[in-house]
PDB file of C-alpha atoms in Angstrom:
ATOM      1  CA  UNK A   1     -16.717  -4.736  -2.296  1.00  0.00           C
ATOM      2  CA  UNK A   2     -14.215  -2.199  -0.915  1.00  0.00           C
ATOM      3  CA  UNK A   3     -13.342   1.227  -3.091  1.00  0.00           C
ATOM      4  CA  UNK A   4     -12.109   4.489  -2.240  1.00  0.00           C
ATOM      5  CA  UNK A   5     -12.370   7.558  -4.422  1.00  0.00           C
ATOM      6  CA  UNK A   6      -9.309  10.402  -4.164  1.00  0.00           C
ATOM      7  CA  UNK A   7      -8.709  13.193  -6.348  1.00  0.00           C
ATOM      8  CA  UNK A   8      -5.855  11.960  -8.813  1.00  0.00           C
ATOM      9  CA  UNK A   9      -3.673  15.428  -8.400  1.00  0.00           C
ATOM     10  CA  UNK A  10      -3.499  18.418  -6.455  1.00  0.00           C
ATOM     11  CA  UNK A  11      -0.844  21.391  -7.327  1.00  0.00           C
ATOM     12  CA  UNK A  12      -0.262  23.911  -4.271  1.00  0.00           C
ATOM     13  CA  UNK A  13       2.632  26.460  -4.033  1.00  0.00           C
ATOM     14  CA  UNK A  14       5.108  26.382  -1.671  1.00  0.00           C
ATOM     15  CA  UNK A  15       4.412  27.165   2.049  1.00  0.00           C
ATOM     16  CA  UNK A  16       0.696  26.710   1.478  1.00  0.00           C
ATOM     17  CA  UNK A  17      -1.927  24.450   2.785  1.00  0.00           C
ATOM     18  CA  UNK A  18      -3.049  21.662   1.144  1.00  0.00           C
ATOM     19  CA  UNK A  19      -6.408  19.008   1.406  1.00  0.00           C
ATOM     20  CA  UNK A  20      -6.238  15.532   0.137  1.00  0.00           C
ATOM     21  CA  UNK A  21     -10.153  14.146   0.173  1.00  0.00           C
ATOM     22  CA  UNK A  22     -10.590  10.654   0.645  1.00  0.00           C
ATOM     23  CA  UNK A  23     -14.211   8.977   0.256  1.00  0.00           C
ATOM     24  CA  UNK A  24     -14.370   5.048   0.788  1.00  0.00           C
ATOM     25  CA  UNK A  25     -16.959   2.433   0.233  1.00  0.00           C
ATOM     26  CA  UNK A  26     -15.977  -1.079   2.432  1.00  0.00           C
ATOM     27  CA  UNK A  27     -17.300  -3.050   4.596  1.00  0.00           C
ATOM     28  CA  UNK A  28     -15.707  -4.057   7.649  1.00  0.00           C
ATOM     29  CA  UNK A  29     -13.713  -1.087   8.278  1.00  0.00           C
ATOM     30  CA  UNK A  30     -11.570  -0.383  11.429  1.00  0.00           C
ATOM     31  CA  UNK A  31      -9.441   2.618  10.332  1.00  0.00           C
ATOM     32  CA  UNK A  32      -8.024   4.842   7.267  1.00  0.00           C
ATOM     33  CA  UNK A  33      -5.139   5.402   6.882  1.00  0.00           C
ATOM     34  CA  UNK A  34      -2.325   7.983   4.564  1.00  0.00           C
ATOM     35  CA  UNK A  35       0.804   7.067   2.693  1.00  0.00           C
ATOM     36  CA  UNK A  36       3.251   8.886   1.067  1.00  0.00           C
ATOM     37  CA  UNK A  37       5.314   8.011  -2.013  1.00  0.00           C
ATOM     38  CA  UNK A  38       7.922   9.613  -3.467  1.00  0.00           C
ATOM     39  CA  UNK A  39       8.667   8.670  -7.351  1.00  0.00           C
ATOM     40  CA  UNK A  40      11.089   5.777  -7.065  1.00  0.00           C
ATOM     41  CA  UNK A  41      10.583   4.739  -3.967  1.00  0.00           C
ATOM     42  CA  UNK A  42       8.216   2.131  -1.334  1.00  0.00           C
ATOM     43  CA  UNK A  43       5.096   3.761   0.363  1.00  0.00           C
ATOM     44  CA  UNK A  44       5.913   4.761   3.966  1.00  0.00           C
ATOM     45  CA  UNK A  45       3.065   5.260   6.431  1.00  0.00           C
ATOM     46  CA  UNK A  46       1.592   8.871   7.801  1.00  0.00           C
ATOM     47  CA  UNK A  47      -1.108   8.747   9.831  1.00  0.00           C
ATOM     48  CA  UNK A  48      -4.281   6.542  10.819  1.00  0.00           C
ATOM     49  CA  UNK A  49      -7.339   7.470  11.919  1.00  0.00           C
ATOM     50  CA  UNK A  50     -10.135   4.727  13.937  1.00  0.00           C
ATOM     51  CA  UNK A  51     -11.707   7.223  15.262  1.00  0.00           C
ATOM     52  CA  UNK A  52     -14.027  10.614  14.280  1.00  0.00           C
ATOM     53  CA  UNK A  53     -11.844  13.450  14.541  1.00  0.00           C
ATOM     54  CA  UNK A  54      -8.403  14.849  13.702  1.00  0.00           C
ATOM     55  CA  UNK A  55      -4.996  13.957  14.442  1.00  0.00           C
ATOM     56  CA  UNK A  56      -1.819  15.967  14.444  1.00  0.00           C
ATOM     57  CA  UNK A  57       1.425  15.003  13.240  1.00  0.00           C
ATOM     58  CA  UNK A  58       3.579  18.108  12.966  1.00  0.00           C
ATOM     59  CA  UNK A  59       2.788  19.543   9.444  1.00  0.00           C
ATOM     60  CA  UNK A  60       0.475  16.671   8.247  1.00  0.00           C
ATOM     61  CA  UNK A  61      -3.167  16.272  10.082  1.00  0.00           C
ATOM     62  CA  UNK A  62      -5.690  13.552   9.089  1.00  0.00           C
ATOM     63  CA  UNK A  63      -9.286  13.626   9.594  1.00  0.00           C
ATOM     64  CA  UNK A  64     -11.705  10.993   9.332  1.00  0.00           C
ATOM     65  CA  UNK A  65     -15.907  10.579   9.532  1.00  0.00           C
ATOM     66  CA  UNK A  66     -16.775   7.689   9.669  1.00  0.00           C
ATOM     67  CA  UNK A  67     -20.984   8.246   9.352  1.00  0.00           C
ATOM     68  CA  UNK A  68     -19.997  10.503   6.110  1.00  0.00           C
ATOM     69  CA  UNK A  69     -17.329   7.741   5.121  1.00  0.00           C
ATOM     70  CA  UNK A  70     -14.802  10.693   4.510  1.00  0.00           C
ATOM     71  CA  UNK A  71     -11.260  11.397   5.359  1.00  0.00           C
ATOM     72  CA  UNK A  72      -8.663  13.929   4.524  1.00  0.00           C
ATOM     73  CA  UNK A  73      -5.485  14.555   4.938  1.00  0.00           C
ATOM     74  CA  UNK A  74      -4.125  18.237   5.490  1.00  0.00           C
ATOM     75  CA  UNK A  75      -0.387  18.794   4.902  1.00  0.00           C
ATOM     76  CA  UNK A  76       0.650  22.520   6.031  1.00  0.00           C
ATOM     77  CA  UNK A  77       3.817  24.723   5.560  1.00  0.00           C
ATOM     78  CA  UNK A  78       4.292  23.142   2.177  1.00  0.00           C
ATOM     79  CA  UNK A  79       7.881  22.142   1.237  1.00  0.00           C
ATOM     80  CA  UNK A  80       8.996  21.131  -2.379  1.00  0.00           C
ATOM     81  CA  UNK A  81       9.905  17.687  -0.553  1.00  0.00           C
ATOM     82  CA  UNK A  82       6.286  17.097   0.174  1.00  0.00           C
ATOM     83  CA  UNK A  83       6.060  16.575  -3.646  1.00  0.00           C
ATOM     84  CA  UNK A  84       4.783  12.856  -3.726  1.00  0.00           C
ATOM     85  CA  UNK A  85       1.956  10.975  -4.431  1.00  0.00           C
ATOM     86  CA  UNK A  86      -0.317  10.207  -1.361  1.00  0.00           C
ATOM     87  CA  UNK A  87      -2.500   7.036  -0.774  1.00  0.00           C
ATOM     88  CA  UNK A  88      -5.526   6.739   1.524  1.00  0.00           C
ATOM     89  CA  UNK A  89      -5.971   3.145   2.355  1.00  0.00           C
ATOM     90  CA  UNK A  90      -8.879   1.274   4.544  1.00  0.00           C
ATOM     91  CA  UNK A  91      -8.107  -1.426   7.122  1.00  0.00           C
ATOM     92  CA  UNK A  92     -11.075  -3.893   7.102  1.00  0.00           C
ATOM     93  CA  UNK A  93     -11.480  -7.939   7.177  1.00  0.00           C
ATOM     94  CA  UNK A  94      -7.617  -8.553   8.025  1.00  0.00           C
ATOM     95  CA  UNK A  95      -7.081  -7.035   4.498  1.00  0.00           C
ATOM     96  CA  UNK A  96      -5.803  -3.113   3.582  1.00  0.00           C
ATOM     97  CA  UNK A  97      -7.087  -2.055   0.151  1.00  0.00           C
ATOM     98  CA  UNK A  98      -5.526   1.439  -1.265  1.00  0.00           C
ATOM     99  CA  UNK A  99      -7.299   4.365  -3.034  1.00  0.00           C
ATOM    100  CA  UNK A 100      -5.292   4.950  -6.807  1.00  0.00           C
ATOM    101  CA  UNK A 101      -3.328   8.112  -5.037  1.00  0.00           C
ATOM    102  CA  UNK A 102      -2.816  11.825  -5.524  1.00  0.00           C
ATOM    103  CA  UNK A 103      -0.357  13.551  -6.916  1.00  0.00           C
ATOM    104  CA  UNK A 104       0.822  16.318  -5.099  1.00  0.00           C
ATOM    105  CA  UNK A 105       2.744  19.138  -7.048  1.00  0.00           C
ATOM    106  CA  UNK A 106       4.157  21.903  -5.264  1.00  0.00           C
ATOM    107  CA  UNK A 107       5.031  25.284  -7.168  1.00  0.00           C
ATOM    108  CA  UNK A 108       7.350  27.193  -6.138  1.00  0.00           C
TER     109      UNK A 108
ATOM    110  CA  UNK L   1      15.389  -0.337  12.115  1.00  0.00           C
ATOM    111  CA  UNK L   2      12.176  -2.429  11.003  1.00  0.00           C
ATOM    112  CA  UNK L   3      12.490  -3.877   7.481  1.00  0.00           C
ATOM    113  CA  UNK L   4      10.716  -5.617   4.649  1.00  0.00           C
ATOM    114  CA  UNK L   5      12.951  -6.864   2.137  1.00  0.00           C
ATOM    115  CA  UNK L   6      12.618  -7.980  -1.258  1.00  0.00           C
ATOM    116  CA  UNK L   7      15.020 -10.503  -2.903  1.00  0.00           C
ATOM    117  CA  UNK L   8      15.033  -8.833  -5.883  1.00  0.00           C
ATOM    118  CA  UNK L   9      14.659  -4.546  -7.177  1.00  0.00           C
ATOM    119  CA  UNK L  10      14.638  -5.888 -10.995  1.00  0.00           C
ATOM    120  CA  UNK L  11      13.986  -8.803 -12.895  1.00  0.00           C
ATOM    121  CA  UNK L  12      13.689 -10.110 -16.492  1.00  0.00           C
ATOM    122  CA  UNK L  13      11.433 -13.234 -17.227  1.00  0.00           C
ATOM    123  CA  UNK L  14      10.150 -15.148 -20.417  1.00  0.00           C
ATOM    124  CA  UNK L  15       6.520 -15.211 -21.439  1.00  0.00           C
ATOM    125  CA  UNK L  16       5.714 -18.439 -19.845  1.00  0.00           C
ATOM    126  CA  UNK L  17       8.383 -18.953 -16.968  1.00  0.00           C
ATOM    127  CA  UNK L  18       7.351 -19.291 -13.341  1.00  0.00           C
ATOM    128  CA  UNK L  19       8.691 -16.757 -11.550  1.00  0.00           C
ATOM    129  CA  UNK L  20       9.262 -16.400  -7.663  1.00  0.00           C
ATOM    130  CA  UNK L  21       8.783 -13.072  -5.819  1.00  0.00           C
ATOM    131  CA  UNK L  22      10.527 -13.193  -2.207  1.00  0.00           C
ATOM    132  CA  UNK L  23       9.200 -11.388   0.831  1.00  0.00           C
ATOM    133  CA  UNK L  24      11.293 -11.785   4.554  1.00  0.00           C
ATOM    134  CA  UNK L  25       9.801  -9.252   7.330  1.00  0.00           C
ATOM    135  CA  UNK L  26      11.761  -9.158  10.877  1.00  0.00           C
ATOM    136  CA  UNK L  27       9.293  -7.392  12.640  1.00  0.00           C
ATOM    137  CA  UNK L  28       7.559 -10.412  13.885  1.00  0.00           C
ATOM    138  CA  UNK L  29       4.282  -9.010  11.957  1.00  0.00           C
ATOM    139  CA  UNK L  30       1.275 -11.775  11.607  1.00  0.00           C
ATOM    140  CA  UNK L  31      -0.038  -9.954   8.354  1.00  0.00           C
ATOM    141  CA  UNK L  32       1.689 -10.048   4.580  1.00  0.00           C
ATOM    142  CA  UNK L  33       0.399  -8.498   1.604  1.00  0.00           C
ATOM    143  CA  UNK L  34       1.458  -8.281  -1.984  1.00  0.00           C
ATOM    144  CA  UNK L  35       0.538  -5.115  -4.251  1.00  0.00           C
ATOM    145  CA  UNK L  36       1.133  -4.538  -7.639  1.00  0.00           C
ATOM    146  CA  UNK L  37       1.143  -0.515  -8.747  1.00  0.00           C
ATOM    147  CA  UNK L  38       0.395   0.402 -12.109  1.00  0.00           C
ATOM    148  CA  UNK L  39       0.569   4.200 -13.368  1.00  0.00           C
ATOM    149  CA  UNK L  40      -2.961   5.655 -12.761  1.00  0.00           C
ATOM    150  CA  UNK L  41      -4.790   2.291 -10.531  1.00  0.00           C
ATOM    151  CA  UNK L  42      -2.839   2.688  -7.731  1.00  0.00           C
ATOM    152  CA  UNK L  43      -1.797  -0.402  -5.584  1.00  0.00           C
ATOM    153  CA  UNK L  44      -3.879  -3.101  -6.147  1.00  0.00           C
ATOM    154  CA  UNK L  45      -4.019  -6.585  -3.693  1.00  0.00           C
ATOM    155  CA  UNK L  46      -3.184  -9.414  -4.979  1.00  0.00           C
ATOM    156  CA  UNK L  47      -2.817 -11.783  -2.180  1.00  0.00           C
ATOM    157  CA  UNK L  48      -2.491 -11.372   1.925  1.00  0.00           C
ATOM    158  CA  UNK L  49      -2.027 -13.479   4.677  1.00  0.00           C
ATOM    159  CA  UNK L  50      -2.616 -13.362   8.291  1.00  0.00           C
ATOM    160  CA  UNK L  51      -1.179 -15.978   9.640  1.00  0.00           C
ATOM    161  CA  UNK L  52       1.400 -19.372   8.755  1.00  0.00           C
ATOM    162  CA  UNK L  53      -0.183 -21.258   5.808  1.00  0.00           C
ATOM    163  CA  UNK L  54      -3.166 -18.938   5.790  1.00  0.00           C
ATOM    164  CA  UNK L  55      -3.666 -16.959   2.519  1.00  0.00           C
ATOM    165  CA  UNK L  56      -6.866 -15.274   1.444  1.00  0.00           C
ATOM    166  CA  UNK L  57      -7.137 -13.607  -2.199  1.00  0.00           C
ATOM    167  CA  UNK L  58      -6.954  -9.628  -2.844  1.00  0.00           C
ATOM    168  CA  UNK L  59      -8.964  -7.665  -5.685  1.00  0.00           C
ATOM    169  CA  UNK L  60      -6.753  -9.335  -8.588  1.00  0.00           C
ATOM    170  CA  UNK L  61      -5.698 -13.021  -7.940  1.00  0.00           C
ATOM    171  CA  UNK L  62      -5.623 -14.434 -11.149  1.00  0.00           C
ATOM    172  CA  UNK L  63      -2.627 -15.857 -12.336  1.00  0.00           C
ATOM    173  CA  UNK L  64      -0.705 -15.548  -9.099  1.00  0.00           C
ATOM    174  CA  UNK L  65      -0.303 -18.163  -6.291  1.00  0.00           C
ATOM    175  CA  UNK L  66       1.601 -17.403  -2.819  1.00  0.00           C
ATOM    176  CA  UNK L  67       2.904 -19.737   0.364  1.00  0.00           C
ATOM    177  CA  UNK L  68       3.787 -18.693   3.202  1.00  0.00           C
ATOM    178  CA  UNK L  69       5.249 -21.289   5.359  1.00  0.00           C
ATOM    179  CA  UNK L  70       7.190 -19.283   8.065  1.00  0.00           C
ATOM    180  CA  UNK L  71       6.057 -15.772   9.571  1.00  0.00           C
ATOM    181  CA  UNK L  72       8.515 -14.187   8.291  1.00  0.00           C
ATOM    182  CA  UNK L  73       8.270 -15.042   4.701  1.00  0.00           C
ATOM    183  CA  UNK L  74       5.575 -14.662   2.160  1.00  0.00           C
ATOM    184  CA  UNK L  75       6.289 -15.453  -1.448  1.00  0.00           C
ATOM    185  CA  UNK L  76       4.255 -15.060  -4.415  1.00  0.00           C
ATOM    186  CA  UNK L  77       4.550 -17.040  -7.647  1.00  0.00           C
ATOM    187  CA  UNK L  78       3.486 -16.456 -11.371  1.00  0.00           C
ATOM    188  CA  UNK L  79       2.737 -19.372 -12.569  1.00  0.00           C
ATOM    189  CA  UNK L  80       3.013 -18.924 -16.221  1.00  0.00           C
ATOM    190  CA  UNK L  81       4.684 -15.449 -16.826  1.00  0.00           C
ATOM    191  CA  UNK L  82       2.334 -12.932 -18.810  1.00  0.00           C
ATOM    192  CA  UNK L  83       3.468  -9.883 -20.138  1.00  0.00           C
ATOM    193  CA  UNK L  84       0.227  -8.135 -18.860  1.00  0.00           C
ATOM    194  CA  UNK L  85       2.338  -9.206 -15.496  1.00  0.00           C
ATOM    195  CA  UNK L  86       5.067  -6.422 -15.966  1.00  0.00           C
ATOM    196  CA  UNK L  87       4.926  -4.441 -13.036  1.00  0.00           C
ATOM    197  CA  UNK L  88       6.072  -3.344 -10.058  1.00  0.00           C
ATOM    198  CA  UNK L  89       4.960  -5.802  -6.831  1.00  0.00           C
ATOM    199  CA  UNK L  90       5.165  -4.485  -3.592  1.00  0.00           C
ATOM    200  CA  UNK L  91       5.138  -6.811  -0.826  1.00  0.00           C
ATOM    201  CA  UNK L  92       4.228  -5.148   2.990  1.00  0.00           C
ATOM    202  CA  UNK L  93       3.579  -5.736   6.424  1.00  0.00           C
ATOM    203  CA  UNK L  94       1.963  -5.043   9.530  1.00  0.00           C
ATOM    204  CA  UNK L  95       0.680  -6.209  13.032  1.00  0.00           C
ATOM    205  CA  UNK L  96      -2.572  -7.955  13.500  1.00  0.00           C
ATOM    206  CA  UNK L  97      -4.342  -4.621  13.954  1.00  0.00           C
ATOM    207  CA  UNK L  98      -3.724  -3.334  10.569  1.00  0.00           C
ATOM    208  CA  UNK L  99      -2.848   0.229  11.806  1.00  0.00           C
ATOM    209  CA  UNK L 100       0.231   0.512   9.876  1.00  0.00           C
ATOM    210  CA  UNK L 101       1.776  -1.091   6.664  1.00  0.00           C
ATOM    211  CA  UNK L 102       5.419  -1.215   6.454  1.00  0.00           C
ATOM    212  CA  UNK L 103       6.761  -2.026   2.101  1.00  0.00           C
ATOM    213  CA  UNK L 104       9.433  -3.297   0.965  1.00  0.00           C
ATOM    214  CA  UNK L 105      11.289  -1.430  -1.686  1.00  0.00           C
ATOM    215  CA  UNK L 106       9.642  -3.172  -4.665  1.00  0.00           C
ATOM    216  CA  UNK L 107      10.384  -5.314  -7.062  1.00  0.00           C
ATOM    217  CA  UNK L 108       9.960  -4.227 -10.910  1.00  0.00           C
ATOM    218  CA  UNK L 109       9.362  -7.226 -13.072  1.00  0.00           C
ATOM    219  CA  UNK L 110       9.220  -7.082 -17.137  1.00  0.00           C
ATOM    220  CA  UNK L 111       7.998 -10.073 -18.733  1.00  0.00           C
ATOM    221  CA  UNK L 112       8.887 -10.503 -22.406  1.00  0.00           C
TER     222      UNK L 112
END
């Protein structure tokens, strides 16, 4: 079976650097990937990652490793509109199963 | 502007109805998916497609049936309405490669 494991919140002050920690258990997997969801509304898509190694987006950076089965994403100059929950998801067998999300709470 | 639409953001069904949940991408996307999110598990998969007339069962099947007869369309059917069915389905998505998922804004269905 498929699973992921991420932490169910986080709570980081405003303008500070964050990690979300993703562990996954699938088989069949091609890529992870990050969503963000803010309360009321659909997911919408970050990053992916098929590959070791980081990508950049601007303020958000994911990493995956795929021989420790690990990803992360890294959100920086927190803003009170990063307040959301976040979803690492796998991509394997034509199928995308989601982790359960974290909750991100930003204090002022 | 890519979009997933749902036909409907709410609906109200009787224990026992069969209900119809409609899903129309127009990004020419092979794959379809339909989530359900519940407070604390996340979205879970119920159902996804990667292709016309293909379907192949998520995590959490039971009690749901879907068609897909055009590309652009994927619907997904309660049979017999449950109230362990309220909840809010989520239909998505993407190219064949998987990398990205694009949702439509949900539909939030109470059975009673």
């Amino acid at each position: 079976g498929q699973s992921l494991e991420q932490p169910s919140e986080v709570t980081a002050v405003e303008g500070a650097i964050v990690q979300i920690n993703c562990t996954y258990q699938t088989s069949g997997f091609y890529g992870l990937s990050w969503y963000q969801q803010h309360d009321g509304g659909a997911p919408t898509f970050l990053s992916y990652n098929a590959l070791d190694g980081l990508e950049e987006t601007g303020r958000f950076s994911s990493f995956l490793s795929r021989s420790d089965s690990y990803g992360y994403l890294l959100l920086q100059e927190l803003q009170m509109k990063d307040s959301a929950s976040y979803f690492c998801a796998v991509e394997g067998d034509d199928k995308i199963i989601f982790g359960k999300g974290t909750r991100l709470h930003i204090l002022p | 502007d890519v979009k997933v639409t749902q036909s409907s953001r709410y609906l109200v069904k009787r224990t026992g109805e069969k209900v119809f949940l409609e899903c129309v991408q127009d990004m020419d996307h092979e794959n379809m998916f339909w989530y359900r999110q519940d407070p604390g598990l996340g979205l879970r998969l119920i159902y996804f497609s990667y292709d016309v007339k293909m379907k192949e069962k998520g995590d959490i099947p039971e009690g749901y049936s879907v068609s897909r007869e055009k590309k652009e369309r994927f619907s997904l059917i309660l049979e017999s309405a449950s109230t362990n069915q309220t909840s809010m389905y989520l239909c998505a998505s993407s190219p064949r490669q998987n990398t990205e998922a694009f949702f439509g804004q949900g539909t939030r269905l109470t059975v009673v």
